[in-house]
C-alpha cells in the first residue's frame, strides 16, 4: 500500500516537472520570437541609416564639390 502511494507521488512529481519544463520551453520560444522580430527591426533601421548616409555623402559631394 505504501509503495503504491510512493509511486503515485513520484509520478505526480514527474508530471509536475514535465509541465513546468514545457511551460519554460514555451516562454523561451516566445522570447526567441520577440528577439527575432526585434532583430528584423534593427536590420531595417540599419538599412535606412545606411541609405541616409549615402544620400548625405552624395549631397555633400554635389553641393560642396568635395572629393572631385
JSON list of N, CA and C in Angstrom, two decimals:
[
{"chain": "A", "resi": 1, "resn": "UNK", "atom": "N", "xyz": [0.83, -1.19, 0.00]},
{"chain": "A", "resi": 1, "resn": "UNK", "atom": "CA", "xyz": [0.00, 0.00, 0.00]},
{"chain": "A", "resi": 1, "resn": "UNK", "atom": "C", "xyz": [0.87, 1.26, 0.00]},
{"chain": "A", "resi": 2, "resn": "UNK", "atom": "N", "xyz": [1.91, 1.26, 0.83]},
{"chain": "A", "resi": 2, "resn": "UNK", "atom": "CA", "xyz": [2.79, 2.42, 0.93]},
{"chain": "A", "resi": 2, "resn": "UNK", "atom": "C", "xyz": [3.55, 2.62, -0.38]},
{"chain": "A", "resi": 3, "resn": "UNK", "atom": "N", "xyz": [3.97, 1.50, -1.01]},
{"chain": "A", "resi": 3, "resn": "UNK", "atom": "CA", "xyz": [4.72, 1.62, -2.26]},
{"chain": "A", "resi": 3, "resn": "UNK", "atom": "C", "xyz": [3.85, 2.22, -3.37]},
{"chain": "A", "resi": 4, "resn": "UNK", "atom": "N", "xyz": [2.55, 1.92, -3.36]},
{"chain": "A", "resi": 4, "resn": "UNK", "atom": "CA", "xyz": [1.65, 2.49, -4.35]},
{"chain": "A", "resi": 4, "resn": "UNK", "atom": "C", "xyz": [1.55, 4.01, -4.15]},
{"chain": "A", "resi": 5, "resn": "UNK", "atom": "N", "xyz": [1.47, 4.44, -2.91]},
{"chain": "A", "resi": 5, "resn": "UNK", "atom": "CA", "xyz": [1.40, 5.87, -2.61]},
{"chain": "A", "resi": 5, "resn": "UNK", "atom": "C", "xyz": [2.70, 6.56, -3.03]},
{"chain": "A", "resi": 6, "resn": "UNK", "atom": "N", "xyz": [3.82, 5.92, -2.76]},
{"chain": "A", "resi": 6, "resn": "UNK", "atom": "CA", "xyz": [5.12, 6.49, -3.14]},
{"chain": "A", "resi": 6, "resn": "UNK", "atom": "C", "xyz": [5.23, 6.57, -4.66]},
{"chain": "A", "resi": 7, "resn": "UNK", "atom": "N", "xyz": [4.84, 5.50, -5.36]},
{"chain": "A", "resi": 7, "resn": "UNK", "atom": "CA", "xyz": [4.87, 5.51, -6.82]},
{"chain": "A", "resi": 7, "resn": "UNK", "atom": "C", "xyz": [3.96, 6.60, -7.37]},
{"chain": "A", "resi": 8, "resn": "UNK", "atom": "N", "xyz": [2.78, 6.74, -6.80]},
{"chain": "A", "resi": 8, "resn": "UNK", "atom": "CA", "xyz": [1.85, 7.79, -7.24]},
{"chain": "A", "resi": 8, "resn": "UNK", "atom": "C", "xyz": [2.43, 9.18, -7.02]},
{"chain": "A", "resi": 9, "resn": "UNK", "atom": "N", "xyz": [3.06, 9.38, -5.86]},
{"chain": "A", "resi": 9, "resn": "UNK", "atom": "CA", "xyz": [3.68, 10.67, -5.57]},
{"chain": "A", "resi": 9, "resn": "UNK", "atom": "C", "xyz": [4.83, 10.95, -6.54]},
{"chain": "A", "resi": 10, "resn": "UNK", "atom": "N", "xyz": [5.61, 9.92, -6.85]},
{"chain": "A", "resi": 10, "resn": "UNK", "atom": "CA", "xyz": [6.71, 10.10, -7.81]},
{"chain": "A", "resi": 10, "resn": "UNK", "atom": "C", "xyz": [6.17, 10.45, -9.20]},
{"chain": "A", "resi": 11, "resn": "UNK", "atom": "N", "xyz": [5.09, 9.77, -9.60]},
{"chain": "A", "resi": 11, "resn": "UNK", "atom": "CA", "xyz": [4.50, 10.08, -10.90]},
{"chain": "A", "resi": 11, "resn": "UNK", "atom": "C", "xyz": [3.97, 11.51, -10.93]},
{"chain": "A", "resi": 12, "resn": "UNK", "atom": "N", "xyz": [3.37, 11.93, -9.86]},
{"chain": "A", "resi": 12, "resn": "UNK", "atom": "CA", "xyz": [2.88, 13.32, -9.79]},
{"chain": "A", "resi": 12, "resn": "UNK", "atom": "C", "xyz": [4.04, 14.30, -9.87]},
{"chain": "A", "resi": 13, "resn": "UNK", "atom": "N", "xyz": [5.16, 13.98, -9.23]},
{"chain": "A", "resi": 13, "resn": "UNK", "atom": "CA", "xyz": [6.34, 14.83, -9.29]},
{"chain": "A", "resi": 13, "resn": "UNK", "atom": "C", "xyz": [6.88, 14.89, -10.72]},
{"chain": "A", "resi": 14, "resn": "UNK", "atom": "N", "xyz": [6.91, 13.74, -11.39]},
{"chain": "A", "resi": 14, "resn": "UNK", "atom": "CA", "xyz": [7.39, 13.69, -12.77]},
{"chain": "A", "resi": 14, "resn": "UNK", "atom": "C", "xyz": [6.48, 14.51, -13.67]},
{"chain": "A", "resi": 15, "resn": "UNK", "atom": "N", "xyz": [5.18, 14.33, -13.54]},
{"chain": "A", "resi": 15, "resn": "UNK", "atom": "CA", "xyz": [4.22, 15.06, -14.37]},
{"chain": "A", "resi": 15, "resn": "UNK", "atom": "C", "xyz": [4.33, 16.57, -14.10]},
{"chain": "A", "resi": 16, "resn": "UNK", "atom": "N", "xyz": [4.45, 16.93, -12.83]},
{"chain": "A", "resi": 16, "resn": "UNK", "atom": "CA", "xyz": [4.60, 18.35, -12.48]},
{"chain": "A", "resi": 16, "resn": "UNK", "atom": "C", "xyz": [5.88, 18.93, -13.07]},
{"chain": "A", "resi": 17, "resn": "UNK", "atom": "N", "xyz": [6.96, 18.18, -13.03]},
{"chain": "A", "resi": 17, "resn": "UNK", "atom": "CA", "xyz": [8.23, 18.64, -13.60]},
{"chain": "A", "resi": 17, "resn": "UNK", "atom": "C", "xyz": [8.12, 18.80, -15.11]},
{"chain": "A", "resi": 18, "resn": "UNK", "atom": "N", "xyz": [7.45, 17.86, -15.76]},
{"chain": "A", "resi": 18, "resn": "UNK", "atom": "CA", "xyz": [7.28, 17.94, -17.21]},
{"chain": "A", "resi": 18, "resn": "UNK", "atom": "C", "xyz": [6.43, 19.16, -17.57]},
{"chain": "A", "resi": 19, "resn": "UNK", "atom": "N", "xyz": [5.39, 19.42, -16.81]},
{"chain": "A", "resi": 19, "resn": "UNK", "atom": "CA", "xyz": [4.54, 20.58, -17.06]},
{"chain": "A", "resi": 19, "resn": "UNK", "atom": "C", "xyz": [5.35, 21.86, -16.89]},
{"chain": "A", "resi": 20, "resn": "UNK", "atom": "N", "xyz": [6.16, 21.93, -15.84]},
{"chain": "A", "resi": 20, "resn": "UNK", "atom": "CA", "xyz": [6.98, 23.11, -15.59]},
{"chain": "A", "resi": 20, "resn": "UNK", "atom": "C", "xyz": [7.99, 23.31, -16.73]},
{"chain": "A", "resi": 21, "resn": "UNK", "atom": "N", "xyz": [8.64, 22.23, -17.15]},
{"chain": "A", "resi": 21, "resn": "UNK", "atom": "CA", "xyz": [9.63, 22.33, -18.23]},
{"chain": "A", "resi": 21, "resn": "UNK", "atom": "C", "xyz": [8.96, 22.75, -19.54]},
{"chain": "A", "resi": 22, "resn": "UNK", "atom": "N", "xyz": [7.79, 22.21, -19.83]},
{"chain": "A", "resi": 22, "resn": "UNK", "atom": "CA", "xyz": [7.11, 22.59, -21.08]},
{"chain": "A", "resi": 22, "resn": "UNK", "atom": "C", "xyz": [6.71, 24.06, -21.03]},
{"chain": "A", "resi": 23, "resn": "UNK", "atom": "N", "xyz": [6.31, 24.55, -19.87]},
{"chain": "A", "resi": 23, "resn": "UNK", "atom": "CA", "xyz": [5.98, 25.97, -19.72]},
{"chain": "A", "resi": 23, "resn": "UNK", "atom": "C", "xyz": [7.22, 26.83, -19.94]},
{"chain": "A", "resi": 24, "resn": "UNK", "atom": "N", "xyz": [8.36, 26.40, -19.41]},
{"chain": "A", "resi": 24, "resn": "UNK", "atom": "CA", "xyz": [9.61, 27.13, -19.61]},
{"chain": "A", "resi": 24, "resn": "UNK", "atom": "C", "xyz": [10.02, 27.13, -21.08]},
{"chain": "A", "resi": 25, "resn": "UNK", "atom": "N", "xyz": [9.82, 26.03, -21.77]},
{"chain": "A", "resi": 25, "resn": "UNK", "atom": "CA", "xyz": [10.14, 25.95, -23.20]},
{"chain": "A", "resi": 25, "resn": "UNK", "atom": "C", "xyz": [9.28, 26.92, -23.99]},
{"chain": "A", "resi": 26, "resn": "UNK", "atom": "N", "xyz": [8.00, 26.99, -23.68]},
{"chain": "A", "resi": 26, "resn": "UNK", "atom": "CA", "xyz": [7.09, 27.92, -24.36]},
{"chain": "A", "resi": 26, "resn": "UNK", "atom": "C", "xyz": [7.55, 29.36, -24.12]},
{"chain": "A", "resi": 27, "resn": "UNK", "atom": "N", "xyz": [7.92, 29.68, -22.89]},
{"chain": "A", "resi": 27, "resn": "UNK", "atom": "CA", "xyz": [8.40, 31.03, -22.59]},
{"chain": "A", "resi": 27, "resn": "UNK", "atom": "C", "xyz": [9.67, 31.35, -23.37]},
{"chain": "A", "resi": 28, "resn": "UNK", "atom": "N", "xyz": [10.59, 30.40, -23.46]},
{"chain": "A", "resi": 28, "resn": "UNK", "atom": "CA", "xyz": [11.81, 30.61, -24.22]},
{"chain": "A", "resi": 28, "resn": "UNK", "atom": "C", "xyz": [11.51, 30.80, -25.71]},
{"chain": "A", "resi": 29, "resn": "UNK", "atom": "N", "xyz": [10.58, 30.01, -26.24]},
{"chain": "A", "resi": 29, "resn": "UNK", "atom": "CA", "xyz": [10.21, 30.16, -27.64]},
{"chain": "A", "resi": 29, "resn": "UNK", "atom": "C", "xyz": [9.62, 31.54, -27.90]},
{"chain": "A", "resi": 30, "resn": "UNK", "atom": "N", "xyz": [8.81, 32.03, -26.98]},
{"chain": "A", "resi": 30, "resn": "UNK", "atom": "CA", "xyz": [8.23, 33.36, -27.12]},
{"chain": "A", "resi": 30, "resn": "UNK", "atom": "C", "xyz": [9.32, 34.43, -27.08]},
{"chain": "A", "resi": 31, "resn": "UNK", "atom": "N", "xyz": [10.30, 34.26, -26.21]},
{"chain": "A", "resi": 31, "resn": "UNK", "atom": "CA", "xyz": [11.41, 35.22, -26.15]},
{"chain": "A", "resi": 31, "resn": "UNK", "atom": "C", "xyz": [12.22, 35.21, -27.44]},
{"chain": "A", "resi": 32, "resn": "UNK", "atom": "N", "xyz": [12.46, 34.01, -27.98]},
{"chain": "A", "resi": 32, "resn": "UNK", "atom": "CA", "xyz": [13.21, 33.90, -29.23]},
{"chain": "A", "resi": 32, "resn": "UNK", "atom": "C", "xyz": [12.45, 34.61, -30.35]},
{"chain": "A", "resi": 33, "resn": "UNK", "atom": "N", "xyz": [11.14, 34.41, -30.43]},
{"chain": "A", "resi": 33, "resn": "UNK", "atom": "CA", "xyz": [10.34, 35.07, -31.46]},
{"chain": "A", "resi": 33, "resn": "UNK", "atom": "C", "xyz": [10.40, 36.59, -31.31]},
{"chain": "A", "resi": 34, "resn": "UNK", "atom": "N", "xyz": [10.33, 37.06, -30.07]},
{"chain": "A", "resi": 34, "resn": "UNK", "atom": "CA", "xyz": [10.41, 38.51, -29.83]},
{"chain": "A", "resi": 34, "resn": "UNK", "atom": "C", "xyz": [11.78, 39.05, -30.23]},
{"chain": "A", "resi": 35, "resn": "UNK", "atom": "N", "xyz": [12.84, 38.31, -29.92]},
{"chain": "A", "resi": 35, "resn": "UNK", "atom": "CA", "xyz": [14.19, 38.75, -30.30]},
{"chain": "A", "resi": 35, "resn": "UNK", "atom": "C", "xyz": [14.37, 38.74, -31.82]},
{"chain": "A", "resi": 36, "resn": "UNK", "atom": "N", "xyz": [13.80, 37.75, -32.49]},
{"chain": "A", "resi": 36, "resn": "UNK", "atom": "CA", "xyz": [13.90, 37.70, -33.94]},
{"chain": "A", "resi": 36, "resn": "UNK", "atom": "C", "xyz": [13.17, 38.88, -34.57]},
{"chain": "A", "resi": 37, "resn": "UNK", "atom": "N", "xyz": [12.00, 39.22, -34.04]},
{"chain": "A", "resi": 37, "resn": "UNK", "atom": "CA", "xyz": [11.25, 40.38, -34.54]},
{"chain": "A", "resi": 37, "resn": "UNK", "atom": "C", "xyz": [12.04, 41.66, -34.30]},
{"chain": "A", "resi": 38, "resn": "UNK", "atom": "N", "xyz": [12.64, 41.77, -33.13]},
{"chain": "A", "resi": 38, "resn": "UNK", "atom": "CA", "xyz": [13.45, 42.94, -32.80]},
{"chain": "A", "resi": 38, "resn": "UNK", "atom": "C", "xyz": [14.66, 43.03, -33.72]},
{"chain": "A", "resi": 39, "resn": "UNK", "atom": "N", "xyz": [15.26, 41.90, -34.03]},
{"chain": "A", "resi": 39, "resn": "UNK", "atom": "CA", "xyz": [16.42, 41.86, -34.92]},
{"chain": "A", "resi": 39, "resn": "UNK", "atom": "C", "xyz": [16.04, 42.34, -36.32]},
{"chain": "A", "resi": 40, "resn": "UNK", "atom": "N", "xyz": [14.86, 41.97, -36.79]},
{"chain": "A", "resi": 40, "resn": "UNK", "atom": "CA", "xyz": [14.39, 42.41, -38.11]},
{"chain": "A", "resi": 40, "resn": "UNK", "atom": "C", "xyz": [14.23, 43.93, -38.12]},
{"chain": "A", "resi": 41, "resn": "UNK", "atom": "N", "xyz": [13.69, 44.48, -37.04]},
{"chain": "A", "resi": 41, "resn": "UNK", "atom": "CA", "xyz": [13.52, 45.93, -36.94]},
{"chain": "A", "resi": 41, "resn": "UNK", "atom": "C", "xyz": [14.88, 46.62, -36.92]},
{"chain": "A", "resi": 42, "resn": "UNK", "atom": "N", "xyz": [15.81, 46.09, -36.17]},
{"chain": "A", "resi": 42, "resn": "UNK", "atom": "CA", "xyz": [17.16, 46.68, -36.12]},
{"chain": "A", "resi": 42, "resn": "UNK", "atom": "C", "xyz": [17.82, 46.61, -37.49]},
{"chain": "A", "resi": 43, "resn": "UNK", "atom": "N", "xyz": [17.71, 45.49, -38.17]},
{"chain": "A", "resi": 43, "resn": "UNK", "atom": "CA", "xyz": [18.29, 45.36, -39.51]},
{"chain": "A", "resi": 43, "resn": "UNK", "atom": "C", "xyz": [17.70, 46.39, -40.46]},
{"chain": "A", "resi": 44, "resn": "UNK", "atom": "N", "xyz": [16.40, 46.59, -40.38]},
{"chain": "A", "resi": 44, "resn": "UNK", "atom": "CA", "xyz": [15.74, 47.58, -41.25]},
{"chain": "A", "resi": 44, "resn": "UNK", "atom": "C", "xyz": [16.23, 48.99, -40.91]},
{"chain": "A", "resi": 45, "resn": "UNK", "atom": "N", "xyz": [16.37, 49.30, -39.62]},
{"chain": "A", "resi": 45, "resn": "UNK", "atom": "CA", "xyz": [16.85, 50.62, -39.22]},
{"chain": "A", "resi": 45, "resn": "UNK", "atom": "C", "xyz": [18.28, 50.85, -39.70]},
{"chain": "A", "resi": 46, "resn": "UNK", "atom": "N", "xyz": [19.11, 49.84, -39.64]},
{"chain": "A", "resi": 46, "resn": "UNK", "atom": "CA", "xyz": [20.48, 49.95, -40.14]},
{"chain": "A", "resi": 46, "resn": "UNK", "atom": "C", "xyz": [20.46, 50.22, -41.64]},
{"chain": "A", "resi": 47, "resn": "UNK", "atom": "N", "xyz": [19.59, 49.53, -42.35]},
{"chain": "A", "resi": 47, "resn": "UNK", "atom": "CA", "xyz": [19.47, 49.74, -43.79]},
{"chain": "A", "resi": 47, "resn": "UNK", "atom": "C", "xyz": [19.04, 51.18, -44.10]},
{"chain": "A", "resi": 48, "resn": "UNK", "atom": "N", "xyz": [18.09, 51.71, -43.34]},
{"chain": "A", "resi": 48, "resn": "UNK", "atom": "CA", "xyz": [17.64, 53.09, -43.54]},
{"chain": "A", "resi": 48, "resn": "UNK", "atom": "C", "xyz": [18.77, 54.07, -43.24]},
{"chain": "A", "resi": 49, "resn": "UNK", "atom": "N", "xyz": [19.51, 53.84, -42.16]},
{"chain": "A", "resi": 49, "resn": "UNK", "atom": "CA", "xyz": [20.62, 54.72, -41.82]},
{"chain": "A", "resi": 49, "resn": "UNK", "atom": "C", "xyz": [21.71, 54.67, -42.89]},
{"chain": "A", "resi": 50, "resn": "UNK", "atom": "N", "xyz": [21.97, 53.51, -43.43]},
{"chain": "A", "resi": 50, "resn": "UNK", "atom": "CA", "xyz": [22.97, 53.37, -44.48]},
{"chain": "A", "resi": 50, "resn": "UNK", "atom": "C", "xyz": [22.54, 54.15, -45.73]},
{"chain": "A", "resi": 51, "resn": "UNK", "atom": "N", "xyz": [21.26, 54.03, -46.09]},
{"chain": "A", "resi": 51, "resn": "UNK", "atom": "CA", "xyz": [20.75, 54.78, -47.24]},
{"chain": "A", "resi": 51, "resn": "UNK", "atom": "C", "xyz": [20.86, 56.29, -46.99]},
{"chain": "A", "resi": 52, "resn": "UNK", "atom": "N", "xyz": [20.53, 56.73, -45.78]},
{"chain": "A", "resi": 52, "resn": "UNK", "atom": "CA", "xyz": [20.63, 58.14, -45.45]},
{"chain": "A", "resi": 52, "resn": "UNK", "atom": "C", "xyz": [22.08, 58.62, -45.51]},
{"chain": "A", "resi": 53, "resn": "UNK", "atom": "N", "xyz": [22.99, 57.81, -45.04]},
{"chain": "A", "resi": 53, "resn": "UNK", "atom": "CA", "xyz": [24.41, 58.16, -45.08]},
{"chain": "A", "resi": 53, "resn": "UNK", "atom": "C", "xyz": [24.87, 58.32, -46.52]},
{"chain": "A", "resi": 54, "resn": "UNK", "atom": "N", "xyz": [24.49, 57.41, -47.39]},
{"chain": "A", "resi": 54, "resn": "UNK", "atom": "CA", "xyz": [24.88, 57.50, -48.80]},
{"chain": "A", "resi": 54, "resn": "UNK", "atom": "C", "xyz": [24.27, 58.75, -49.45]},
{"chain": "A", "resi": 55, "resn": "UNK", "atom": "N", "xyz": [23.02, 59.06, -49.09]},
{"chain": "A", "resi": 55, "resn": "UNK", "atom": "CA", "xyz": [22.38, 60.26, -49.62]},
{"chain": "A", "resi": 55, "resn": "UNK", "atom": "C", "xyz": [23.12, 61.51, -49.16]},
{"chain": "A", "resi": 56, "resn": "UNK", "atom": "N", "xyz": [23.48, 61.57, -47.88]},
{"chain": "A", "resi": 56, "resn": "UNK", "atom": "CA", "xyz": [24.21, 62.73, -47.37]},
{"chain": "A", "resi": 56, "resn": "UNK", "atom": "C", "xyz": [25.58, 62.88, -48.02]},
{"chain": "A", "resi": 57, "resn": "UNK", "atom": "N", "xyz": [26.27, 61.79, -48.22]},
{"chain": "A", "resi": 57, "resn": "UNK", "atom": "CA", "xyz": [27.57, 61.84, -48.89]},
{"chain": "A", "resi": 57, "resn": "UNK", "atom": "C", "xyz": [27.40, 62.36, -50.31]},
{"chain": "A", "resi": 58, "resn": "UNK", "atom": "N", "xyz": [26.38, 61.89, -51.00]},
{"chain": "A", "resi": 58, "resn": "UNK", "atom": "CA", "xyz": [26.11, 62.34, -52.36]},
{"chain": "A", "resi": 58, "resn": "UNK", "atom": "C", "xyz": [25.79, 63.83, -52.36]},
{"chain": "A", "resi": 59, "resn": "UNK", "atom": "N", "xyz": [24.97, 64.28, -51.41]},
{"chain": "A", "resi": 59, "resn": "UNK", "atom": "CA", "xyz": [24.61, 65.69, -51.30]},
{"chain": "A", "resi": 59, "resn": "UNK", "atom": "C", "xyz": [25.83, 66.56, -51.04]},
{"chain": "A", "resi": 60, "resn": "UNK", "atom": "N", "xyz": [26.69, 66.12, -50.14]},
{"chain": "A", "resi": 60, "resn": "UNK", "atom": "CA", "xyz": [27.92, 66.87, -49.83]},
{"chain": "A", "resi": 60, "resn": "UNK", "atom": "C", "xyz": [28.80, 66.94, -51.06]},
{"chain": "A", "resi": 61, "resn": "UNK", "atom": "N", "xyz": [28.94, 65.84, -51.78]},
{"chain": "A", "resi": 61, "resn": "UNK", "atom": "CA", "xyz": [29.77, 65.83, -52.99]},
{"chain": "A", "resi": 61, "resn": "UNK", "atom": "C", "xyz": [29.22, 66.83, -54.03]},
{"chain": "A", "resi": 62, "resn": "UNK", "atom": "N", "xyz": [27.90, 66.83, -54.19]},
{"chain": "A", "resi": 62, "resn": "UNK", "atom": "CA", "xyz": [27.30, 67.70, -55.21]},
{"chain": "A", "resi": 62, "resn": "UNK", "atom": "C", "xyz": [27.35, 69.16, -54.80]},
{"chain": "A", "resi": 63, "resn": "UNK", "atom": "N", "xyz": [27.02, 69.47, -53.56]},
{"chain": "A", "resi": 63, "resn": "UNK", "atom": "CA", "xyz": [26.91, 70.86, -53.14]},
{"chain": "A", "resi": 63, "resn": "UNK", "atom": "C", "xyz": [28.27, 71.51, -52.85]},
{"chain": "A", "resi": 64, "resn": "UNK", "atom": "N", "xyz": [29.18, 70.78, -52.34]},
{"chain": "A", "resi": 64, "resn": "UNK", "atom": "CA", "xyz": [30.45, 71.36, -51.95]},
{"chain": "A", "resi": 64, "resn": "UNK", "atom": "C", "xyz": [31.59, 70.98, -52.89]},
{"chain": "A", "resi": 65, "resn": "UNK", "atom": "N", "xyz": [31.27, 70.18, -53.89]},
{"chain": "A", "resi": 65, "resn": "UNK", "atom": "CA", "xyz": [32.27, 69.69, -54.84]},
{"chain": "A", "resi": 65, "resn": "UNK", "atom": "C", "xyz": [33.48, 69.08, -54.14]},
{"chain": "A", "resi": 66, "resn": "UNK", "atom": "N", "xyz": [33.21, 68.35, -53.12]},
{"chain": "A", "resi": 66, "resn": "UNK", "atom": "CA", "xyz": [34.29, 67.65, -52.40]},
{"chain": "A", "resi": 66, "resn": "UNK", "atom": "C", "xyz": [34.57, 66.32, -53.08]},
{"chain": "A", "resi": 67, "resn": "UNK", "atom": "N", "xyz": [35.74, 65.82, -52.86]},
{"chain": "A", "resi": 67, "resn": "UNK", "atom": "CA", "xyz": [36.15, 64.52, -53.37]},
{"chain": "A", "resi": 67, "resn": "UNK", "atom": "C", "xyz": [36.07, 64.46, -54.89]},
{"chain": "A", "resi": 68, "resn": "UNK", "atom": "N", "xyz": [36.18, 65.61, -55.56]},
{"chain": "A", "resi": 68, "resn": "UNK", "atom": "CA", "xyz": [36.07, 65.62, -57.02]},
{"chain": "A", "resi": 68, "resn": "UNK", "atom": "C", "xyz": [37.40, 65.42, -57.68]}
]
